[in-house]
Coordinates of C-alpha atoms in Angstrom, one line a residue:
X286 CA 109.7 126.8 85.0
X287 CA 112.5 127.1 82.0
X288 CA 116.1 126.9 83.2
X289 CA 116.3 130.0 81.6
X290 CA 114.3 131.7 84.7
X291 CA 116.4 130.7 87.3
X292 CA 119.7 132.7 86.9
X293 CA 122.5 129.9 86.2
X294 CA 126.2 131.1 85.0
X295 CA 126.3 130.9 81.2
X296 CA 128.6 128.4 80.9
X297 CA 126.0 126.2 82.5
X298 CA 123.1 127.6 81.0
X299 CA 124.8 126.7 77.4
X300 CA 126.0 123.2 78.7
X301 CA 121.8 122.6 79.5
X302 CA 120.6 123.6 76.5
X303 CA 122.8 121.9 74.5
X304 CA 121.5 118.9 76.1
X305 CA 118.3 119.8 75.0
X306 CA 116.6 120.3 78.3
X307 CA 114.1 123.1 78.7
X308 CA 111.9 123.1 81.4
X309 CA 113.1 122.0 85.2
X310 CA 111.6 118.7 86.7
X311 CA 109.8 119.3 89.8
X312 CA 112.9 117.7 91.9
X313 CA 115.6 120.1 89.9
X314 CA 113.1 122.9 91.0
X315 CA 112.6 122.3 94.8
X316 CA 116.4 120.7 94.8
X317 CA 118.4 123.5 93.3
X318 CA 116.7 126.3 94.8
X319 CA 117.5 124.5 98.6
X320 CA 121.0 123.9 97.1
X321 CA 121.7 127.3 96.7
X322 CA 120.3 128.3 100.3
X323 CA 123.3 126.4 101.9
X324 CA 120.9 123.6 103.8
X325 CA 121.5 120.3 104.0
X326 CA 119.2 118.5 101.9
X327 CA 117.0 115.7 102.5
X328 CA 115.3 114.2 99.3
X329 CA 112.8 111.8 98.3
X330 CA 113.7 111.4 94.3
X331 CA 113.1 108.3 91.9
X332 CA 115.9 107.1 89.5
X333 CA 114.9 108.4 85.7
X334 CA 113.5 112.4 87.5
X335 CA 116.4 114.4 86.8
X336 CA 117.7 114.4 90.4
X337 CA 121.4 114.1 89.0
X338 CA 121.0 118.0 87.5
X339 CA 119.2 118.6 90.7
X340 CA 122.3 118.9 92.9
X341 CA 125.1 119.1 89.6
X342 CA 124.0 122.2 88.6
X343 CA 124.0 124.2 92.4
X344 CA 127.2 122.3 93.5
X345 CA 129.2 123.0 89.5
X346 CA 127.6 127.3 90.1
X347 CA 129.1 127.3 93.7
X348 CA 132.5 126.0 92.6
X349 CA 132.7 128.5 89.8
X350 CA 131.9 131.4 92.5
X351 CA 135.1 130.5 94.3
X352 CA 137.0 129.8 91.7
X353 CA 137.7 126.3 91.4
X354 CA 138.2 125.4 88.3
X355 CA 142.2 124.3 87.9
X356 CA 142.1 120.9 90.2
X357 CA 143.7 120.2 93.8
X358 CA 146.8 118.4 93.5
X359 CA 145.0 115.6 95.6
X360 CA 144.4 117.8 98.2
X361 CA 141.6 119.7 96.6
X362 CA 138.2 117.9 95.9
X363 CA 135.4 120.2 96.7
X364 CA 132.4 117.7 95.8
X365 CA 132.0 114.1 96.5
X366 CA 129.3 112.0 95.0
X367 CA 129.0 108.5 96.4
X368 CA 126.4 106.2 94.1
X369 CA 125.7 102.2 95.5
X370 CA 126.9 100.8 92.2
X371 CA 129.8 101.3 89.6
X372 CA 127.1 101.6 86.4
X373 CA 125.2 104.6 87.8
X374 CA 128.6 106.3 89.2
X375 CA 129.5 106.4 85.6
X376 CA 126.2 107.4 84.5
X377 CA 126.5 110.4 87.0
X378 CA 130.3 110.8 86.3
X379 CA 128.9 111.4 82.7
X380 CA 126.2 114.0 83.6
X381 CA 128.1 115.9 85.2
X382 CA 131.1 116.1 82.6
X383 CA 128.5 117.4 80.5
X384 CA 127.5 120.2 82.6
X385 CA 130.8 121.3 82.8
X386 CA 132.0 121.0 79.4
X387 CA 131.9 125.0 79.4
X388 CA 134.3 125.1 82.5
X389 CA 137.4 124.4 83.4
X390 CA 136.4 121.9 86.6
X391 CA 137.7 118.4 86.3
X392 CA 135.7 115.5 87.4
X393 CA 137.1 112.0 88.7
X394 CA 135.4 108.5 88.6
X395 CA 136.6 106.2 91.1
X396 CA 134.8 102.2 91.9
X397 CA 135.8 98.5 92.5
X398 CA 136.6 95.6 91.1
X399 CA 139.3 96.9 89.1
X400 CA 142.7 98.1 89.6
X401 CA 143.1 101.3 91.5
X402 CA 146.6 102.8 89.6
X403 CA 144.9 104.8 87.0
X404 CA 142.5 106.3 89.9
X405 CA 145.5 106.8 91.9
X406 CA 147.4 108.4 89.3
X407 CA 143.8 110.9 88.0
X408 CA 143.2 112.0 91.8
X409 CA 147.0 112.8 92.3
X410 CA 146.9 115.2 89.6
X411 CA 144.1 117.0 90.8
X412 CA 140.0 116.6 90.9
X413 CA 137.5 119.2 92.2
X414 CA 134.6 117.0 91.8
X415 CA 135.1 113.1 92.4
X416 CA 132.2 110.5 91.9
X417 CA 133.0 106.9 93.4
X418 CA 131.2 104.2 95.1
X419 CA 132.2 103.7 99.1
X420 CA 134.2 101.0 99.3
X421 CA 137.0 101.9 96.8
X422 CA 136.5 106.1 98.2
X423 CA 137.4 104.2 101.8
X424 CA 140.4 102.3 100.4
X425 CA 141.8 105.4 98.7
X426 CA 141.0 107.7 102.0
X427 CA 143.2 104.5 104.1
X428 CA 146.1 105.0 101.7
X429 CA 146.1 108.8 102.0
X430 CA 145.6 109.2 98.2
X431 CA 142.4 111.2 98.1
X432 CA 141.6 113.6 100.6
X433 CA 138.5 115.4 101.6
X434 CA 140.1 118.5 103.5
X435 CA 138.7 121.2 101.5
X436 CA 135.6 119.2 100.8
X437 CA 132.6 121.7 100.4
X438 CA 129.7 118.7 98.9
X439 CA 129.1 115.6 99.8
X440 CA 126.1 113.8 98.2
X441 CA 124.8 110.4 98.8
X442 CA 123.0 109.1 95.7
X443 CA 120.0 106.6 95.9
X444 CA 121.3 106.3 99.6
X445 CA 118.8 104.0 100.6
X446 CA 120.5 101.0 98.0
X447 CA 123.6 101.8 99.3
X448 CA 122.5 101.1 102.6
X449 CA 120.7 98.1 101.1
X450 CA 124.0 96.5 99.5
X451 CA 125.5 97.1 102.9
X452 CA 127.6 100.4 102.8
X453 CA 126.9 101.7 106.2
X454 CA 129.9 101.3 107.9
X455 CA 131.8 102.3 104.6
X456 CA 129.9 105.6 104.3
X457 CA 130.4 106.2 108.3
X458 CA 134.2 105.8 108.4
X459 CA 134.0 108.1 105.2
X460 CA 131.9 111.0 106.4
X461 CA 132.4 111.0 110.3
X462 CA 136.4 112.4 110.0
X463 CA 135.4 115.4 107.9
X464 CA 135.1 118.8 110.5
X465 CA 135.3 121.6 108.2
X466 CA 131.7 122.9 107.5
X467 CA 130.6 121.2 104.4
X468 CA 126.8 120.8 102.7
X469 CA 125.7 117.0 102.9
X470 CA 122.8 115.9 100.5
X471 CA 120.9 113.2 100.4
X472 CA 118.5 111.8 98.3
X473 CA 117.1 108.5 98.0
X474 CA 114.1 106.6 96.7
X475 CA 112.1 105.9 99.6
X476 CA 112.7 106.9 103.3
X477 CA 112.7 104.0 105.5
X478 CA 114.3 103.8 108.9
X479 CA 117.7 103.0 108.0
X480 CA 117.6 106.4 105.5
X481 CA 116.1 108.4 108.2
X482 CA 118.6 107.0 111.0
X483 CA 121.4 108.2 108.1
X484 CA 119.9 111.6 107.6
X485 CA 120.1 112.4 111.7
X486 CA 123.9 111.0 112.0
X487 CA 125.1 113.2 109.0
X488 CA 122.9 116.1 108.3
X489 CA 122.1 119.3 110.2
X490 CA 118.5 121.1 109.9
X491 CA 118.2 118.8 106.4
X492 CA 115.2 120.9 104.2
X493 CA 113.2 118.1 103.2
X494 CA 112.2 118.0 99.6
X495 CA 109.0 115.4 98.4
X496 CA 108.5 115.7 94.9
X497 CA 106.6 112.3 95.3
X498 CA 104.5 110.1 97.9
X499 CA 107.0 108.3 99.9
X500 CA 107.6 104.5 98.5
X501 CA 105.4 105.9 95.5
X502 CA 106.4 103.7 92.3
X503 CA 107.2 106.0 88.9
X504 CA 104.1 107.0 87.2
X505 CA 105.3 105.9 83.7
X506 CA 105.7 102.5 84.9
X507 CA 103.1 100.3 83.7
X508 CA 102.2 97.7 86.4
X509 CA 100.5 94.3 86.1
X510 CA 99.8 90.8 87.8
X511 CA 99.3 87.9 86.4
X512 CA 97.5 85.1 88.6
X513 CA 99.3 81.6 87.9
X514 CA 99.8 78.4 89.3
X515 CA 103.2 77.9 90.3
X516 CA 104.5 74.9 88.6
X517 CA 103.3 77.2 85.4
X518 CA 105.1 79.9 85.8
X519 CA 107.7 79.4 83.7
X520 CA 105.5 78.2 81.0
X521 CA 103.6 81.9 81.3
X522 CA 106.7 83.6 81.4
X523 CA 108.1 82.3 78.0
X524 CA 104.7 82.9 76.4
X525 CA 104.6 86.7 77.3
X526 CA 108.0 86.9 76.3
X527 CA 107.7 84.5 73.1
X528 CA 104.6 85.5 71.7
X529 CA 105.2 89.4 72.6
X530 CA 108.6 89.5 71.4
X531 CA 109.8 91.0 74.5
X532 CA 113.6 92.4 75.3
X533 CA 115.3 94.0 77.2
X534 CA 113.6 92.1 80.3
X535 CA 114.9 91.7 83.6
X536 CA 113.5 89.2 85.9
X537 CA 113.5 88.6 89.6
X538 CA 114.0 85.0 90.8
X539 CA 114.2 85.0 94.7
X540 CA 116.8 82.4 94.6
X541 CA 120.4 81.4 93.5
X542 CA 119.1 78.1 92.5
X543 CA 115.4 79.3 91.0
X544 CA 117.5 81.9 88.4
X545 CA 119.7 79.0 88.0
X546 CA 116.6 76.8 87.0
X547 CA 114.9 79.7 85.2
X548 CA 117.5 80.9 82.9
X549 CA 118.2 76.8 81.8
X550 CA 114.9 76.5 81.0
X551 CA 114.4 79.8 79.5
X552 CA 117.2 78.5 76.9
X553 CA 115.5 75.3 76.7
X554 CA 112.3 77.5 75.2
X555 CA 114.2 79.3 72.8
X556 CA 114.7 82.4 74.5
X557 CA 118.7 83.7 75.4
X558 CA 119.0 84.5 79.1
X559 CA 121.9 85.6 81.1
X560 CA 122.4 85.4 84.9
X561 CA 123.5 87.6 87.6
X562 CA 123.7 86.5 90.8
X563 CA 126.0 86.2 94.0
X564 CA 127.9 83.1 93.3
X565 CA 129.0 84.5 89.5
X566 CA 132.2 86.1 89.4
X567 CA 132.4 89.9 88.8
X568 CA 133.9 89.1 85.3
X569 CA 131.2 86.7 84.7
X570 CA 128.4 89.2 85.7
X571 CA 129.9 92.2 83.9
X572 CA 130.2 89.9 80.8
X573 CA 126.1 89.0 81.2
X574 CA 125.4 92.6 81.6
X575 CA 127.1 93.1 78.4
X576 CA 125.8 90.3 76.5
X577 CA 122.3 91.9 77.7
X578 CA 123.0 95.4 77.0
X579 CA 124.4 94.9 73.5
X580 CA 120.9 92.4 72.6
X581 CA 122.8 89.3 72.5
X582 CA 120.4 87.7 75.4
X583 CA 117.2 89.0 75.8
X584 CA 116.7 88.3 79.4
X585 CA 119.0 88.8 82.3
X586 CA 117.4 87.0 85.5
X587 CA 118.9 88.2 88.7
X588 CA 118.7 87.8 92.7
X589 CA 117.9 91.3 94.6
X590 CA 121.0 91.2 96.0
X591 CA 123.0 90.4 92.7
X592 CA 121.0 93.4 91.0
X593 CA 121.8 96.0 93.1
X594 CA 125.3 95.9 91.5
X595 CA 123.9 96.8 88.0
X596 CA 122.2 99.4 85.8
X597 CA 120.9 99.5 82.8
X598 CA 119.8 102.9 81.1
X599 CA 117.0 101.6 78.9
X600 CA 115.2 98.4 80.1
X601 CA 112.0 97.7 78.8
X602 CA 110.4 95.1 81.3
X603 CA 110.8 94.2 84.6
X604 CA 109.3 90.3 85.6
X605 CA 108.9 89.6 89.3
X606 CA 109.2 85.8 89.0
X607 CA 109.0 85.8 92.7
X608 CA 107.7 88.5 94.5
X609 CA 110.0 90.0 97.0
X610 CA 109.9 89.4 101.2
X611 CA 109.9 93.0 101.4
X612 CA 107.6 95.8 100.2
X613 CA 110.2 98.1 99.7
X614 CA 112.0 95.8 97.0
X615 CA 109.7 95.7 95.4
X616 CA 109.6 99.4 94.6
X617 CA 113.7 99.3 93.8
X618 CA 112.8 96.6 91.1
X619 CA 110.4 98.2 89.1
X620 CA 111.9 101.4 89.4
X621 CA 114.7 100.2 87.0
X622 CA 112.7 100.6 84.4
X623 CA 110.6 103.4 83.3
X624 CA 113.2 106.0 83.7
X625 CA 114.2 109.7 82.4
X626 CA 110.6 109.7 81.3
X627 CA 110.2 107.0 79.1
X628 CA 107.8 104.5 79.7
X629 CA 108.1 100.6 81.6
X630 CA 106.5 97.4 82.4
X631 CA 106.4 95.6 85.4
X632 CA 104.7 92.3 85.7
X633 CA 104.4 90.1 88.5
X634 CA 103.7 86.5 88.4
X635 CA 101.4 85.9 91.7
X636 CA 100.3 82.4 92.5
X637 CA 98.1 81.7 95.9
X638 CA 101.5 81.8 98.0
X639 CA 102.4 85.0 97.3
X640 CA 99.2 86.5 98.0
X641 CA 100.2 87.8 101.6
X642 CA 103.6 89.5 99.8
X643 CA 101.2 90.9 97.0
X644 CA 98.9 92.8 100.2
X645 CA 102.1 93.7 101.7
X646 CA 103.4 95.6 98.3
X647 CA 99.8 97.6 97.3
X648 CA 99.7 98.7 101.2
X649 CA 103.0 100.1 100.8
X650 CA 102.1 101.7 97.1
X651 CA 99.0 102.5 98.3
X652 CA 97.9 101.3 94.8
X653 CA 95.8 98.3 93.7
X654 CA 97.9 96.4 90.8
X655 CA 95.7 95.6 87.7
X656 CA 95.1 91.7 86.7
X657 CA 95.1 90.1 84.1
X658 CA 94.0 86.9 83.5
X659 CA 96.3 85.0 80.4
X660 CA 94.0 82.7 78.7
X661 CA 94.9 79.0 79.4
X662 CA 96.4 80.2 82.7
X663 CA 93.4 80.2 84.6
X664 CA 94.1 78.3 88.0
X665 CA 91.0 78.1 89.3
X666 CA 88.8 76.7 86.0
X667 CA 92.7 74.6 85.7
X668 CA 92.0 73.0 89.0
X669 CA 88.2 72.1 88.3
X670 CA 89.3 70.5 84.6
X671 CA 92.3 68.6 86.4
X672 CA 90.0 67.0 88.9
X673 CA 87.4 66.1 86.1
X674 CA 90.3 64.6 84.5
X675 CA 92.0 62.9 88.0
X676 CA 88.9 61.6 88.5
X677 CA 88.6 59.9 84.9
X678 CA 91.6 58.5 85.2
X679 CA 91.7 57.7 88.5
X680 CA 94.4 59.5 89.7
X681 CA 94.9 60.5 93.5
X682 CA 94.2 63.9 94.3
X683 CA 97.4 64.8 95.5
X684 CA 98.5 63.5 92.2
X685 CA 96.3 65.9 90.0
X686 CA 99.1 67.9 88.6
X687 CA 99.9 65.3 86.6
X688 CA 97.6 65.5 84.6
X689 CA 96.6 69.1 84.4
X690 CA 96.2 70.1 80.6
X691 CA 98.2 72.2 79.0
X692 CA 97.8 73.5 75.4
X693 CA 101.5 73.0 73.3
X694 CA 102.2 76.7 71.8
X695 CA 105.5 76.9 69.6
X696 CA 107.6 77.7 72.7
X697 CA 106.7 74.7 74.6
X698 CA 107.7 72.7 71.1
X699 CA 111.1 74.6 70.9
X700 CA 111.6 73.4 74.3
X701 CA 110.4 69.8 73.4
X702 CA 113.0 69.5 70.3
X703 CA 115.4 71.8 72.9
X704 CA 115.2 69.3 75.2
X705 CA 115.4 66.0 73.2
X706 CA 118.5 67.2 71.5
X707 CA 119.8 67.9 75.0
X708 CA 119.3 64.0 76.2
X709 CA 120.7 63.3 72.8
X710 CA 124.0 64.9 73.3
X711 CA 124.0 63.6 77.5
X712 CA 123.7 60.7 76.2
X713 CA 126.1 60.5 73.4
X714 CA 128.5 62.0 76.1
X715 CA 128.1 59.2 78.6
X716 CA 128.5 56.6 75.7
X717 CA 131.9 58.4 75.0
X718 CA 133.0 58.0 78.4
X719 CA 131.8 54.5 78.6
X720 CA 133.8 53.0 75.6
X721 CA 137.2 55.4 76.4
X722 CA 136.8 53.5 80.2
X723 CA 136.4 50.1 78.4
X724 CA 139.3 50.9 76.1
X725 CA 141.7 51.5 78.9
X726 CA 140.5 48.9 80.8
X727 CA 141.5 46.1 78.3

């Protein structure tokens, strides 16, 4: 169906086309038409399907029906968009700017981690739509800056990451004061418990929109495991990254410490990485995601919990370096790339521990991952060989790693010279030390 069939205002008609969108997305279809009915709205939408024009476009054509349009003097917000992270409230925040470039209605972005004066200062002077994460909304609700008195919308975008990074009791002090009637919409990724326990606190008779399978990965995401041994991982992952010329690659480690590890010795190979993870600062992690962004590293390796803070418009690949405890993150982490109808990778690296994880995940997807077996990387022909050899050299089997072959490739010879220029300059270092503590010594 063209947006022209549906009967939007011309000033949004205009802002549409000029975006060069035709035809509606199955979500915008189902979405705007409930919208428009005056339900509350429960839906199951993927990042990257359009779900952002899906509720923009109702909420903007219901403002301009009652006139909104000149701002509230602080006391006037009609819509409020709450997002899990700062990236995709600007992404949003953008969006919908866009669609109201043709009308007078002001829009407000509103997050952490910076000062709040300049919010402040752009809600005071009026707002009728306002798009912020939870915990800075809650902070300017406490301080009786923004109020939500003649809120009409409230949407909670990708609800089940907020509820992921923790935002519950943020998003209940927020919602639970407002008593005049207002239309609550929700859409999130996949529907587990926690989003279905949300949806029966805060919405009344939801109409419940499922544009996709539940926990259903995006069909333009390309999705792949690659059996490995462990202790090789990292080898395989900076030979699909080396000899592919991959970027734009985000990987997964499930620890602190293991992205730590990785992203050293992803350097060590030749290959730029950036980190994001808890115990960066949030100037430290906003400078990675810039670094990464901008090309200057083509890998950013992150925790879950880390990653839920950032998005990234355009990412290529996706590496699972560990595969997640839980299904369901697994389906957040590849659906990061793939988005607005361009096409993704996803590759997880699967040695024998992770098997009962890997079950867990295609259960969920209801979708058997291909495999693909990287030459060199067999472990099962790389066991027999390193016995052969163990037993040649009379090495004890619960030493046979040691001996395991491995063919050199120009990555693992970066990281040879990488590595020898390191000890070079640790040593040179110590010596340093040594002779300035002899020096003052005498």
């Amino acid at each position: 169906m063209s947006f022209d069939a549906i009967g939007l205002p011309q000033p949004l008609l205009q802002a549409v086309k000029s975006m060069g969108y035709k035809n509606l997305t199955p979500i915008q279809q189902k979405g705007i038409s409930a919208i428009r009915s005056g339900q509350d709205v429960l839906a199951s939408a993927q990042t990257g399907t359009g779900k952002t024009a899906a509720f923009s476009l109702p909420i903007i054509e219901a403002l301009l029906k009652t006139g909104a349009g000149q701002g509230g003097q602080g006391t006037g917000v009609q819509a409020l968009v709450l997002t899990p992270t700062r990236e995709l409230a600007k992404q949003v925040k953008e969006n919908i700017e866009q669609y109201c470039q043709n009308t007078q209605l002001t829009t407000t972005l509103v997050y952490g981690g910076v000062g709040n004066s300049e919010q402040q200062k752009r809600i005071q002077q009026g707002s009728d739509i306002v798009v912020a994460t939870p915990g800075r909304v809650l902070e300017l609700i406490q301080n009786r800056t923004l109020r939500l008195n003649q809120l009409k919308f409230v949407v909670l975008d990708e609800a089940d990451r907020m509820l992921d990074m923790g935002f519950l009791k943020a998003i209940e002090e927020i919602l639970s004061p407002i008593k005049q009637p207002h239309q609550t919409l929700l859409f999130s990724a996949t529907f587990s418990n926690k989003v279905k326990n949300l949806a029966k606190q805060f919405l009344q008779h939801p109409r419940l929109i499922e544009t996709a399978k539940q926990n259903a990965t995006a069909k333009k995401v390309r999705q792949y495991v690659y059996p490995v041994q462990e202790n090789r991982k990292r080898e395989m992952l900076s030979e699909l990254i080396g000899k592919n010329n991959w970027h734009q690659v985000m990987v997964f480690a499930g620890t602190r410490e293991s992205a730590n590890e990785l992203a050293k010795e992803l350097k060590l190979d030749g290959i730029k990485a950036v980190l994001c993870h808890g115990e960066k600062s949030q100037g430290a992690r906003n400078k990675a995601l810039q670094d990464f962004t901008e090309g200057k590293a083509r890998v950013i390796v992150a925790t879950d919990v880390a990653a839920r803070g950032i998005d990234i418009a355009d990412l290529h690949y996706v590496v699972n370096y560990h595969l997640p405890f839980l299904a369901e993150d697994y389906v957040h982490r590849i659906g990061r790339t793939g988005r607005a109808g361009k096409s993704g990778t996803a590759i997880s690296l699967v040695s024998p521990k992770d098997h009962r994880f890997l079950g867990d995940i295609e259960a969920l997807i209801e979708q058997k991952i291909e495999r693909i077996v990287l030459p060199g990387y067999e472990f099962d022909l790389m066991t027999e060989i390193a016995k052969k050899d163990a037993a040649k050299k009379g090495v004890a089997k619960k030493d046979v790693s040691k001996v395991a072959p491995e063919s050199k490739n120009r990555y693992q010879k970066t990281r040879d010279k990488n590595r020898s220029l390191d000890k070079k300059r640790s040593a040179a270092g110590k010596s340093k030390v040594q002779r300035k503590s002899r020096h003052s010594s005498r």
